[in-house]
Amino acid sequence: MSVAGFVYDERMLKHRCPYDDSVAESPNRIKNIYDRLTADELLNGCIHIPTRMATDQEIELCHPKELIESLQQLRTQTDHEEHCKSRDLLYLCSDSLEAAQLAAGGTIEAMKAVVNEKCANAFAIVRPPGHHSHGNLPQGYCIFNNVAIAAKVAVDKLGLQRVLIVDFDFHPPNGTYYSVHNDSRIVLASLHNYMHGAAWPHTEDMDYTAPGNAVHIPLNRVGFTGRDYLAAFHHIILPIAKEWNPQLILVSAGFDSALGDMGAVSQAVEAPTYGHIVSLLNEIAPGKVCAVLEGGYFPPSYTECAAMTMRGIRGQPLPAVRYQYKPLNPVMVETIWHCLVHLSVKWDCIKGHLEALQEAQRRASLPEFVPRTPSIFLGKEMRAHFDQVIARKKCRTREWMPQRSAEETAAIVAAINQYVDQYEYKTEQVIEKYEERLDELRWCQVVSSEAFIQSAQSTLMFYQRFKTYINSTDGKLLIGDRENF
């Protein structure tokens, strides 16, 4: 079977915030993507996989029955908003439960279609997203954890023994991690915003040292490009994926890591990167890749990213990437080294790669890489404050994000158009020679110093934003208003 599949159901459009129309996670997210893929003829010839609501039994593979029952008991708009006051960044309406059941069920059906070879790869265009939700804690726009539920169905009901989850969303997949980290049949690999714990969710287990089956690549600066993301894939995720030899790859496709999506705190990944990531994963598990929509909130960006992802899903030509002569960011260099040292204990491929890198250091008359100690974690105070807001049921339910100005919007669109105008649909050009991949991680005093400076600048931005909020009388920071305390 060489035909790709997709999931899209307009019933998921009914999930919306009835008391704040400025919410970034809006129905238009999936409609805009579907319309873009249709306009580009990227769905032509694909199988439209029927959507259904996930059963309680399937949902309960990751969530307690109490969560489903508590959502079923909500009746009025007041009920829904009050429920969200003890949840970290969540909104609900009378149609939210059905939409969440459809998102989970659609993801399961996309996964089954791939596993049962009814299609070769699939893209589940679903909402609400899922990768922050776990247990009895829907949060971060997420109600049920679509990808984690599908992974559990794959191993518990379909008998798969090796499932790989890859998450490139801007935010950490904390819900997915807590849902699967003790399951030896599942490996979770993620690149995500961390800032030494100064970024949400402010927990230390989102660092590279997370135990269990996690392959966490924490990002400690803003502005990483596709060059940096692909380097992390080539040095860490792809070798581990090859060693793991997955029977299924689930991709948590969050496009809020794209250039400009998160405003001043954005990463800067160009849209073709996502297509190349999916294409590279397909080389490891041909026809067994199922991408599932997570974040992405700036329409000109996430629609371009989705189009490139669908190209990767279908094995269609992608814009060439030319990174051979562009240096890897020093912060990513340090992050990759830290991850390799930690992961070398568990993965033979990483152990061998680390040995080769250290030998390259010696041949260049440079000292071997030694991780910075002690490690830095800045999230303890922040997480404690968030937990206090949740316990007091004082979470904000409206106006979470500042609205972009017309000037900011125009600047981001111009930056996107600039790289789109340079598209050349030729053979992918990435660093292919192993020796060159060793050289791009060369570690010296200059790189170390620059990594420290750049990481400190971004981390301080997140930390100071929190301090400003705490010390002001009218500060607002996503979860709670200062006036409540």
Tab-separated table of C-alpha atoms in Angstrom:
chain	number	residue	atom	x	y	z
A	1	MET	CA	0.000	0.000	0.000
A	2	SER	CA	1.551	3.289	-1.132
A	3	VAL	CA	-1.379	5.655	-0.546
A	4	ALA	CA	-1.250	7.965	2.478
A	5	GLY	CA	-4.202	8.596	4.767
A	6	PHE	CA	-5.585	11.517	6.719
A	7	VAL	CA	-8.144	12.262	9.433
A	8	TYR	CA	-10.351	15.333	9.406
A	9	ASP	CA	-13.825	15.755	10.862
A	10	GLU	CA	-15.693	19.061	11.061
A	11	ARG	CA	-17.378	18.010	14.292
A	12	MET	CA	-14.126	18.946	16.016
A	13	LEU	CA	-14.751	22.552	14.959
A	14	LYS	CA	-17.484	22.802	17.593
A	15	HIS	CA	-14.923	22.864	20.404
A	16	ARG	CA	-14.397	26.571	21.048
A	17	CYS	CA	-14.043	28.991	23.941
A	18	PRO	CA	-17.462	30.664	24.388
A	19	TYR	CA	-16.193	33.291	26.821
A	20	ASP	CA	-12.971	34.471	25.113
A	21	ASP	CA	-12.648	34.698	21.338
A	22	SER	CA	-8.967	35.662	21.565
A	23	VAL	CA	-7.872	32.112	22.459
A	24	ALA	CA	-5.123	30.926	20.121
A	25	GLU	CA	-6.318	27.304	20.115
A	26	SER	CA	-9.344	27.927	17.891
A	27	PRO	CA	-11.453	25.872	15.456
A	28	ASN	CA	-9.788	27.577	12.524
A	29	ARG	CA	-6.567	25.721	13.243
A	30	ILE	CA	-7.717	22.467	11.648
A	31	LYS	CA	-9.942	24.123	9.066
A	32	ASN	CA	-7.096	26.314	7.821
A	33	ILE	CA	-4.827	23.279	7.552
A	34	TYR	CA	-7.445	21.203	5.755
A	35	ASP	CA	-8.176	24.054	3.345
A	36	ARG	CA	-4.451	24.563	2.639
A	37	LEU	CA	-3.825	20.860	1.998
A	38	THR	CA	-6.878	20.762	-0.257
A	39	ALA	CA	-5.788	23.854	-2.196
A	40	ASP	CA	-2.310	22.371	-2.701
A	41	GLU	CA	-3.897	19.081	-3.848
A	42	LEU	CA	-1.976	17.267	-1.124
A	43	LEU	CA	-5.036	15.221	-0.144
A	44	ASN	CA	-5.757	14.093	-3.696
A	45	GLY	CA	-5.594	10.325	-3.891
A	46	CYS	CA	-5.246	9.968	-0.111
A	47	ILE	CA	-7.541	7.837	2.003
A	48	HIS	CA	-9.912	9.850	4.187
A	49	ILE	CA	-9.898	7.740	7.342
A	50	PRO	CA	-13.318	7.757	9.061
A	51	THR	CA	-13.363	9.396	12.484
A	52	ARG	CA	-15.158	8.018	15.506
A	53	MET	CA	-15.323	8.857	19.182
A	54	ALA	CA	-12.827	6.981	21.339
A	55	THR	CA	-14.460	4.572	23.755
A	56	ASP	CA	-14.207	5.030	27.501
A	57	GLN	CA	-12.138	1.846	27.619
A	58	GLU	CA	-9.594	3.303	25.182
A	59	ILE	CA	-9.403	6.639	26.986
A	60	GLU	CA	-8.960	4.853	30.313
A	61	LEU	CA	-5.694	3.384	29.052
A	62	CYS	CA	-4.231	6.805	29.960
A	63	HIS	CA	-6.899	8.590	32.016
A	64	PRO	CA	-9.080	7.605	34.991
A	65	LYS	CA	-12.802	7.126	34.549
A	66	GLU	CA	-13.290	10.036	36.964
A	67	LEU	CA	-12.019	12.461	34.318
A	68	ILE	CA	-14.602	11.347	31.781
A	69	GLU	CA	-17.378	11.432	34.379
A	70	SER	CA	-16.414	14.905	35.603
A	71	LEU	CA	-16.581	16.259	32.051
A	72	GLN	CA	-19.926	14.572	31.429
A	73	GLN	CA	-21.416	16.288	34.483
A	74	LEU	CA	-20.697	19.809	33.212
A	75	ARG	CA	-23.822	21.469	31.850
A	76	THR	CA	-23.680	25.266	31.691
A	77	GLN	CA	-21.045	27.700	30.491
A	78	THR	CA	-20.464	28.633	34.128
A	79	ASP	CA	-19.881	24.968	34.970
A	80	HIS	CA	-17.301	24.649	32.227
A	81	GLU	CA	-15.413	27.804	33.122
A	82	GLU	CA	-15.417	27.013	36.848
A	83	HIS	CA	-14.013	23.564	36.096
A	84	CYS	CA	-11.106	25.178	34.255
A	85	LYS	CA	-10.158	27.379	37.225
A	86	SER	CA	-8.304	24.413	38.718
A	87	ARG	CA	-6.608	23.529	35.443
A	88	ASP	CA	-3.468	25.008	33.940
A	89	LEU	CA	-4.473	26.778	30.696
A	90	LEU	CA	-7.726	25.081	29.678
A	91	TYR	CA	-11.087	26.059	28.264
A	92	LEU	CA	-14.232	23.962	27.792
A	93	CYS	CA	-17.683	24.252	26.267
A	94	SER	CA	-20.670	21.941	25.856
A	95	ASP	CA	-19.137	20.394	22.695
A	96	SER	CA	-15.623	19.923	24.064
A	97	LEU	CA	-16.055	16.371	25.339
A	98	GLU	CA	-17.331	15.122	21.980
A	99	ALA	CA	-14.518	16.896	20.138
A	100	ALA	CA	-11.929	15.401	22.494
A	101	GLN	CA	-13.389	11.921	22.033
A	102	LEU	CA	-13.294	12.430	18.269
A	103	ALA	CA	-9.682	13.657	18.377
A	104	ALA	CA	-8.604	10.601	20.355
A	105	GLY	CA	-10.716	8.249	18.254
A	106	GLY	CA	-9.489	9.770	14.990
A	107	THR	CA	-5.890	9.373	16.135
A	108	ILE	CA	-6.521	5.730	17.029
A	109	GLU	CA	-8.086	5.080	13.623
A	110	ALA	CA	-5.181	6.763	11.825
A	111	MET	CA	-2.755	4.630	13.830
A	112	LYS	CA	-4.703	1.445	13.049
A	113	ALA	CA	-4.850	2.272	9.352
A	114	VAL	CA	-1.051	2.575	9.324
A	115	VAL	CA	-0.419	-0.546	11.414
A	116	ASN	CA	-2.875	-2.636	9.384
A	117	GLU	CA	-1.387	-1.326	6.113
A	118	LYS	CA	-4.611	0.258	4.901
A	119	CYS	CA	-2.470	3.281	4.121
A	120	ALA	CA	1.212	4.145	4.060
A	121	ASN	CA	1.669	6.879	6.689
A	122	ALA	CA	-1.098	9.199	7.856
A	123	PHE	CA	-1.757	12.691	9.155
A	124	ALA	CA	-4.413	13.115	11.858
A	125	ILE	CA	-5.630	16.713	11.630
A	126	VAL	CA	-7.329	16.757	15.020
A	127	ARG	CA	-8.128	19.049	17.928
A	128	PRO	CA	-8.151	19.616	20.835
A	129	PRO	CA	-4.465	18.686	21.049
A	130	GLY	CA	-3.338	16.166	23.625
A	131	HIS	CA	0.316	15.983	24.643
A	132	HIS	CA	0.012	17.996	27.893
A	133	SER	CA	-2.872	15.989	29.359
A	134	HIS	CA	-2.260	13.059	31.673
A	135	GLY	CA	-4.152	11.191	34.351
A	136	ASN	CA	-6.937	13.333	35.745
A	137	LEU	CA	-5.244	16.548	34.618
A	138	PRO	CA	-6.336	18.068	31.299
A	139	GLN	CA	-4.266	21.209	30.726
A	140	GLY	CA	-2.469	23.293	28.130
A	141	TYR	CA	-5.487	23.256	25.767
A	142	CYS	CA	-5.394	19.432	25.960
A	143	ILE	CA	-8.254	17.230	27.223
A	144	PHE	CA	-7.305	13.639	26.329
A	145	ASN	CA	-3.786	12.649	25.314
A	146	ASN	CA	-4.436	11.549	21.742
A	147	VAL	CA	-0.942	10.234	20.967
A	148	ALA	CA	-0.439	8.472	24.300
A	149	ILE	CA	-3.843	6.776	23.999
A	150	ALA	CA	-3.045	5.634	20.456
A	151	ALA	CA	0.331	4.298	21.608
A	152	LYS	CA	-1.323	2.367	24.432
A	153	VAL	CA	-3.906	0.917	22.054
A	154	ALA	CA	-1.070	-0.116	19.742
A	155	VAL	CA	0.798	-2.043	22.434
A	156	ASP	CA	-2.106	-3.265	24.583
A	157	LYS	CA	-4.691	-4.087	21.903
A	158	LEU	CA	-2.703	-4.629	18.704
A	159	GLY	CA	0.251	-6.372	20.324
A	160	LEU	CA	3.036	-4.097	19.096
A	161	GLN	CA	6.258	-4.308	21.100
A	162	ARG	CA	8.188	-1.276	19.838
A	163	VAL	CA	6.481	2.080	19.401
A	164	LEU	CA	8.382	5.355	18.992
A	165	ILE	CA	6.792	8.719	19.790
A	166	VAL	CA	8.569	11.771	18.357
A	167	ASP	CA	7.443	15.204	19.597
A	168	PHE	CA	8.760	18.443	18.085
A	169	ASP	CA	6.164	20.809	19.586
A	170	PHE	CA	7.504	24.001	21.177
A	171	HIS	CA	6.315	22.883	24.616
A	172	PRO	CA	7.374	19.758	26.504
A	173	PRO	CA	5.185	16.656	26.109
A	174	ASN	CA	4.757	16.412	29.868
A	175	GLY	CA	1.427	14.613	29.607
A	176	THR	CA	2.803	12.053	27.159
A	177	TYR	CA	5.871	11.501	29.327
A	178	TYR	CA	3.836	10.817	32.469
A	179	SER	CA	1.496	8.567	30.474
A	180	VAL	CA	4.124	6.276	28.916
A	181	HIS	CA	7.460	6.690	30.701
A	182	ASN	CA	7.161	3.404	32.591
A	183	ASP	CA	6.167	1.359	29.540
A	184	SER	CA	9.182	-0.478	28.113
A	185	ARG	CA	7.359	-0.975	24.794
A	186	ILE	CA	7.319	2.763	24.081
A	187	VAL	CA	10.165	5.264	23.584
A	188	LEU	CA	9.428	8.998	23.720
A	189	ALA	CA	11.831	11.367	21.928
A	190	SER	CA	11.240	15.101	22.204
A	191	LEU	CA	12.829	18.470	21.448
A	192	HIS	CA	11.155	21.105	23.602
A	193	ASN	CA	11.445	24.463	25.288
A	194	TYR	CA	13.082	24.193	28.717
A	195	MET	CA	15.272	27.188	29.632
A	196	HIS	CA	16.752	25.347	32.606
A	197	GLY	CA	13.257	24.986	34.061
A	198	ALA	CA	12.321	28.649	33.678
A	199	ALA	CA	9.862	27.688	30.924
A	200	TRP	CA	6.511	25.976	31.543
A	201	PRO	CA	5.798	23.445	33.013
A	202	HIS	CA	8.790	24.240	35.256
A	203	THR	CA	9.581	20.609	36.122
A	204	GLU	CA	13.029	19.046	36.225
A	205	ASP	CA	11.900	15.821	34.563
A	206	MET	CA	11.652	17.688	31.269
A	207	ASP	CA	15.460	17.926	31.261
A	208	TYR	CA	17.713	15.473	29.438
A	209	THR	CA	18.236	13.521	32.673
A	210	ALA	CA	14.626	12.278	32.748
A	211	PRO	CA	14.524	8.605	33.736
A	212	GLY	CA	12.679	5.793	32.010
A	213	ASN	CA	12.234	5.617	28.265
A	214	ALA	CA	12.581	9.345	27.592
A	215	VAL	CA	14.948	10.865	25.047
A	216	HIS	CA	14.546	14.498	26.053
A	217	ILE	CA	16.415	17.198	24.165
A	218	PRO	CA	15.809	20.365	26.230
A	219	LEU	CA	16.133	23.670	24.422
A	220	ASN	CA	17.796	26.377	26.497
A	221	ARG	CA	17.560	29.303	24.114
A	222	VAL	CA	15.056	30.768	21.674
A	223	GLY	CA	15.674	31.139	17.955
A	224	PHE	CA	16.833	27.623	17.085
A	225	THR	CA	16.435	26.976	13.357
A	226	GLY	CA	15.777	23.883	11.294
A	227	ARG	CA	19.545	23.496	11.081
A	228	ASP	CA	19.685	22.951	14.835
A	229	TYR	CA	16.666	20.652	14.958
A	230	LEU	CA	17.953	18.416	12.172
A	231	ALA	CA	21.343	18.164	13.876
A	232	ALA	CA	19.638	16.889	17.031
A	233	PHE	CA	17.798	14.341	14.920
A	234	HIS	CA	20.930	13.140	13.140
A	235	HIS	CA	23.049	12.890	16.277
A	236	ILE	CA	20.460	11.541	18.729
A	237	ILE	CA	16.940	10.669	17.610
A	238	LEU	CA	17.618	8.917	14.305
A	239	PRO	CA	20.379	6.626	15.639
A	240	ILE	CA	18.181	5.657	18.592
A	241	ALA	CA	15.231	5.120	16.272
A	242	LYS	CA	17.312	2.781	14.116
A	243	GLU	CA	18.461	0.822	17.146
A	244	TRP	CA	14.905	0.678	18.543
A	245	ASN	CA	13.583	-0.489	15.155
A	246	PRO	CA	10.012	0.687	15.813
A	247	GLN	CA	6.976	-1.039	14.370
A	248	LEU	CA	5.132	2.282	14.526
A	249	ILE	CA	6.201	5.928	14.786
A	250	LEU	CA	3.715	8.424	16.205
A	251	VAL	CA	4.689	12.058	15.609
A	252	SER	CA	3.302	14.747	17.890
A	253	ALA	CA	3.361	17.430	15.226
A	254	GLY	CA	3.335	20.737	17.056
A	255	PHE	CA	4.073	23.627	14.721
A	256	ASP	CA	4.407	26.253	17.458
A	257	SER	CA	8.160	25.578	17.289
A	258	ALA	CA	8.149	27.268	13.882
A	259	LEU	CA	9.591	30.688	13.173
A	260	GLY	CA	7.572	33.440	14.853
A	261	ASP	CA	4.727	31.299	16.158
A	262	MET	CA	5.266	32.126	19.832
A	263	GLY	CA	6.211	35.764	19.316
A	264	ALA	CA	9.203	37.055	21.275
A	265	VAL	CA	9.950	33.632	22.784
A	266	SER	CA	9.787	31.695	19.501
A	267	GLN	CA	12.055	29.105	18.060
A	268	ALA	CA	12.767	29.714	14.378
A	269	VAL	CA	12.240	26.397	12.612
A	270	GLU	CA	11.479	26.749	8.902
A	271	ALA	CA	8.485	24.807	7.602
A	272	PRO	CA	10.394	22.384	5.302
A	273	THR	CA	12.223	21.032	8.356
A	274	TYR	CA	9.075	19.239	9.496
A	275	GLY	CA	8.678	17.567	6.133
A	276	HIS	CA	12.282	16.395	6.199
A	277	ILE	CA	11.874	15.057	9.746
A	278	VAL	CA	8.862	12.986	8.713
A	279	SER	CA	10.707	11.806	5.593
A	280	LEU	CA	13.729	10.728	7.663
A	281	LEU	CA	11.495	8.851	10.091
A	282	ASN	CA	9.809	7.123	7.173
A	283	GLU	CA	13.193	5.777	6.100
A	284	ILE	CA	13.406	4.009	9.457
A	285	ALA	CA	9.829	2.672	9.500
A	286	PRO	CA	8.569	2.866	5.899
A	287	GLY	CA	4.843	3.470	5.736
A	288	LYS	CA	4.484	3.291	9.522
A	289	VAL	CA	4.570	6.996	10.399
A	290	CYS	CA	1.442	8.634	11.824
A	291	ALA	CA	1.647	12.402	12.438
A	292	VAL	CA	-0.874	13.929	14.850
A	293	LEU	CA	-1.509	17.664	15.143
A	294	GLU	CA	-0.557	19.272	18.447
A	295	GLY	CA	0.273	23.009	18.705
A	296	GLY	CA	0.680	25.782	16.150
A	297	TYR	CA	-1.165	29.081	16.477
A	298	PHE	CA	-0.071	31.474	13.734
A	299	PRO	CA	-2.008	30.615	10.548
A	300	PRO	CA	0.550	31.712	7.908
A	301	SER	CA	3.102	29.549	9.714
A	302	TYR	CA	1.229	26.406	10.748
A	303	THR	CA	-0.468	25.983	7.370
A	304	GLU	CA	2.919	26.095	5.626
A	305	CYS	CA	4.321	23.627	8.164
A	306	ALA	CA	1.357	21.281	7.714
A	307	ALA	CA	1.772	21.354	3.943
A	308	MET	CA	5.448	20.426	4.258
A	309	THR	CA	4.580	17.679	6.754
A	310	MET	CA	2.015	16.211	4.359
A	311	ARG	CA	4.628	16.245	1.618
A	312	GLY	CA	6.890	14.250	3.921
A	313	ILE	CA	4.039	11.883	4.773
A	314	ARG	CA	3.433	11.265	1.069
A	315	GLY	CA	7.086	11.054	0.080
A	316	GLN	CA	6.760	14.038	-2.245
A	317	PRO	CA	9.637	16.392	-3.130
A	318	LEU	CA	10.602	18.858	-0.414
A	319	PRO	CA	12.531	22.119	-0.602
A	320	ALA	CA	16.244	21.484	-0.333
A	321	VAL	CA	17.987	22.365	2.901
A	322	ARG	CA	21.568	23.553	2.734
A	323	TYR	CA	23.203	23.380	6.110
A	324	GLN	CA	26.662	22.034	5.378
A	325	TYR	CA	28.373	25.381	5.744
A	326	LYS	CA	26.144	26.916	8.393
A	327	PRO	CA	27.610	26.456	11.889
A	328	LEU	CA	25.530	24.672	14.492
A	329	ASN	CA	24.378	26.947	17.302
A	330	PRO	CA	26.714	26.626	20.335
A	331	VAL	CA	23.793	26.028	22.732
A	332	MET	CA	22.612	23.115	20.591
A	333	VAL	CA	26.175	21.799	20.464
A	334	GLU	CA	26.286	21.712	24.264
A	335	THR	CA	22.799	20.235	24.523
A	336	ILE	CA	23.619	17.415	22.135
A	337	TRP	CA	26.800	16.599	24.058
A	338	HIS	CA	24.910	16.503	27.368
A	339	CYS	CA	22.237	14.253	25.891
A	340	LEU	CA	24.810	11.913	24.366
A	341	VAL	CA	26.646	11.509	27.678
A	342	HIS	CA	23.388	10.713	29.488
A	343	LEU	CA	21.950	8.403	26.824
A	344	SER	CA	25.191	6.500	26.173
A	345	VAL	CA	24.499	4.373	29.243
A	346	LYS	CA	21.341	2.911	27.678
A	347	TRP	CA	21.845	3.022	23.905
A	348	ASP	CA	24.731	1.242	22.154
A	349	CYS	CA	24.506	3.536	19.121
A	350	ILE	CA	24.922	6.591	21.324
A	351	LYS	CA	27.784	5.019	23.247
A	352	GLY	CA	29.688	4.409	20.005
A	353	HIS	CA	28.905	7.877	18.680
A	354	LEU	CA	30.068	9.506	21.908
A	355	GLU	CA	33.340	7.577	21.801
A	356	ALA	CA	33.922	8.731	18.226
A	357	LEU	CA	33.225	12.340	19.181
A	358	GLN	CA	35.609	12.229	22.135
A	359	GLU	CA	38.294	10.698	19.902
A	360	ALA	CA	37.734	13.539	17.412
A	361	GLN	CA	38.297	15.962	20.272
A	362	ARG	CA	41.599	14.304	21.112
A	363	ARG	CA	42.745	14.300	17.475
A	364	ALA	CA	42.081	18.043	17.380
A	365	SER	CA	44.167	18.493	20.554
A	366	LEU	CA	41.076	19.501	22.482
A	367	PRO	CA	39.979	18.173	25.880
A	368	GLU	CA	37.170	15.645	26.074
A	369	PHE	CA	33.713	17.033	26.723
A	370	VAL	CA	32.688	17.030	30.389
A	371	PRO	CA	29.100	18.010	31.345
A	372	ARG	CA	28.638	21.230	33.268
A	373	THR	CA	28.100	20.560	36.952
A	374	PRO	CA	26.106	21.220	38.925
A	375	SER	CA	23.155	21.364	36.552
A	376	ILE	CA	20.935	24.453	36.701
A	377	PHE	CA	17.227	24.233	37.521
A	378	LEU	CA	15.250	27.459	37.929
A	379	GLY	CA	11.709	26.116	37.969
A	380	LYS	CA	11.147	25.205	41.619
A	381	GLU	CA	9.698	28.559	42.704
A	382	MET	CA	7.665	28.880	39.527
A	383	ARG	CA	6.173	25.387	39.745
A	384	ALA	CA	5.319	25.924	43.413
A	385	HIS	CA	3.458	29.120	42.531
A	386	PHE	CA	1.554	27.445	39.695
A	387	ASP	CA	0.582	24.569	41.995
A	388	GLN	CA	-0.667	27.064	44.564
A	389	VAL	CA	-2.826	28.817	41.966
A	390	ILE	CA	-4.274	25.469	40.872
A	391	ALA	CA	-4.944	24.348	44.456
A	392	ARG	CA	-6.825	27.584	45.150
A	393	LYS	CA	-8.797	27.210	41.899
A	394	LYS	CA	-7.662	30.644	40.777
A	395	CYS	CA	-6.388	29.759	37.300
A	396	ARG	CA	-7.101	32.342	34.658
A	397	THR	CA	-9.623	31.250	32.043
A	398	ARG	CA	-9.437	34.255	29.724
A	399	GLU	CA	-6.938	36.437	27.893
A	400	TRP	CA	-3.956	34.161	28.320
A	401	MET	CA	-1.851	35.461	25.470
A	402	PRO	CA	-1.107	39.059	24.453
A	403	GLN	CA	-2.378	39.806	20.973
A	404	ARG	CA	0.139	40.464	18.208
A	405	SER	CA	0.390	43.948	16.825
A	406	ALA	CA	-0.083	44.536	13.119
A	407	GLU	CA	3.614	45.356	12.847
A	408	GLU	CA	4.689	42.125	14.538
A	409	THR	CA	2.353	40.082	12.362
A	410	ALA	CA	3.688	41.719	9.211
A	411	ALA	CA	7.284	41.076	10.255
A	412	ILE	CA	6.666	37.368	10.875
A	413	VAL	CA	4.794	36.950	7.603
A	414	ALA	CA	7.641	38.670	5.775
A	415	ALA	CA	10.186	36.312	7.378
A	416	ILE	CA	8.125	33.278	6.362
A	417	ASN	CA	7.684	34.573	2.822
A	418	GLN	CA	11.403	35.177	2.571
A	419	TYR	CA	12.318	31.525	3.026
A	420	VAL	CA	9.297	30.302	1.034
A	421	ASP	CA	10.465	32.402	-1.920
A	422	GLN	CA	13.774	30.520	-1.828
A	423	TYR	CA	12.257	27.033	-2.107
A	424	GLU	CA	14.030	24.720	-4.540
A	425	TYR	CA	12.494	21.294	-4.900
A	426	LYS	CA	15.676	19.327	-5.399
A	427	THR	CA	17.352	16.439	-3.656
A	428	GLU	CA	17.621	17.076	0.058
A	429	GLN	CA	21.009	18.461	0.999
A	430	VAL	CA	22.061	17.768	4.564
A	431	ILE	CA	25.320	16.802	6.187
A	432	GLU	CA	25.847	13.254	4.948
A	433	LYS	CA	29.452	12.459	5.801
A	434	TYR	CA	29.903	11.067	9.282
A	435	GLU	CA	33.171	12.961	9.701
A	436	GLU	CA	31.399	16.245	9.083
A	437	ARG	CA	28.845	15.445	11.747
A	438	LEU	CA	31.700	14.882	14.173
A	439	ASP	CA	33.272	18.199	13.241
A	440	GLU	CA	30.061	20.203	13.771
A	441	LEU	CA	30.114	19.223	17.464
A	442	ARG	CA	33.688	20.373	18.046
A	443	TRP	CA	33.838	21.561	21.677
A	444	CYS	CA	36.279	24.244	22.787
A	445	GLN	CA	36.454	27.205	25.146
A	446	VAL	CA	35.014	29.623	22.603
A	447	VAL	CA	31.987	27.401	21.908
A	448	SER	CA	31.517	26.774	25.632
A	449	SER	CA	31.567	30.477	26.442
A	450	GLU	CA	29.162	31.365	23.645
A	451	ALA	CA	26.791	28.568	24.685
A	452	PHE	CA	26.744	29.913	28.230
A	453	ILE	CA	26.078	33.495	27.130
A	454	GLN	CA	23.318	32.674	24.656
A	455	SER	CA	21.571	30.262	27.000
A	456	ALA	CA	21.743	32.763	29.854
A	457	GLN	CA	20.183	35.505	27.734
A	458	SER	CA	17.139	33.421	26.763
A	459	THR	CA	16.752	31.825	30.178
A	460	LEU	CA	16.869	35.195	31.920
A	461	MET	CA	14.121	36.466	29.634
A	462	PHE	CA	11.786	33.716	30.870
A	463	TYR	CA	12.899	34.080	34.480
A	464	GLN	CA	12.511	37.871	34.520
A	465	ARG	CA	9.048	37.638	32.982
A	466	PHE	CA	8.011	35.487	35.915
A	467	LYS	CA	9.632	37.812	38.462
A	468	THR	CA	7.917	40.817	36.904
A	469	TYR	CA	4.593	39.041	37.212
A	470	ILE	CA	5.175	38.064	40.843
A	471	ASN	CA	6.288	41.530	41.906
A	472	SER	CA	3.615	43.541	40.122
A	473	THR	CA	0.115	44.386	41.329
A	474	ASP	CA	-1.603	43.668	38.030
A	475	GLY	CA	0.762	41.181	36.396
A	476	LYS	CA	-0.596	38.406	34.222
A	477	LEU	CA	1.234	35.239	33.238
A	478	LEU	CA	-0.984	32.636	31.620
A	479	ILE	CA	-2.200	30.837	34.682
A	480	GLY	CA	-3.168	33.351	37.355
A	481	ASP	CA	-3.632	37.028	38.106
A	482	ARG	CA	-1.385	38.590	40.725
A	483	GLU	CA	-4.438	40.264	42.260
A	484	ASN	CA	-5.614	36.875	43.541
A	485	PHE	CA	-2.753	36.695	46.000
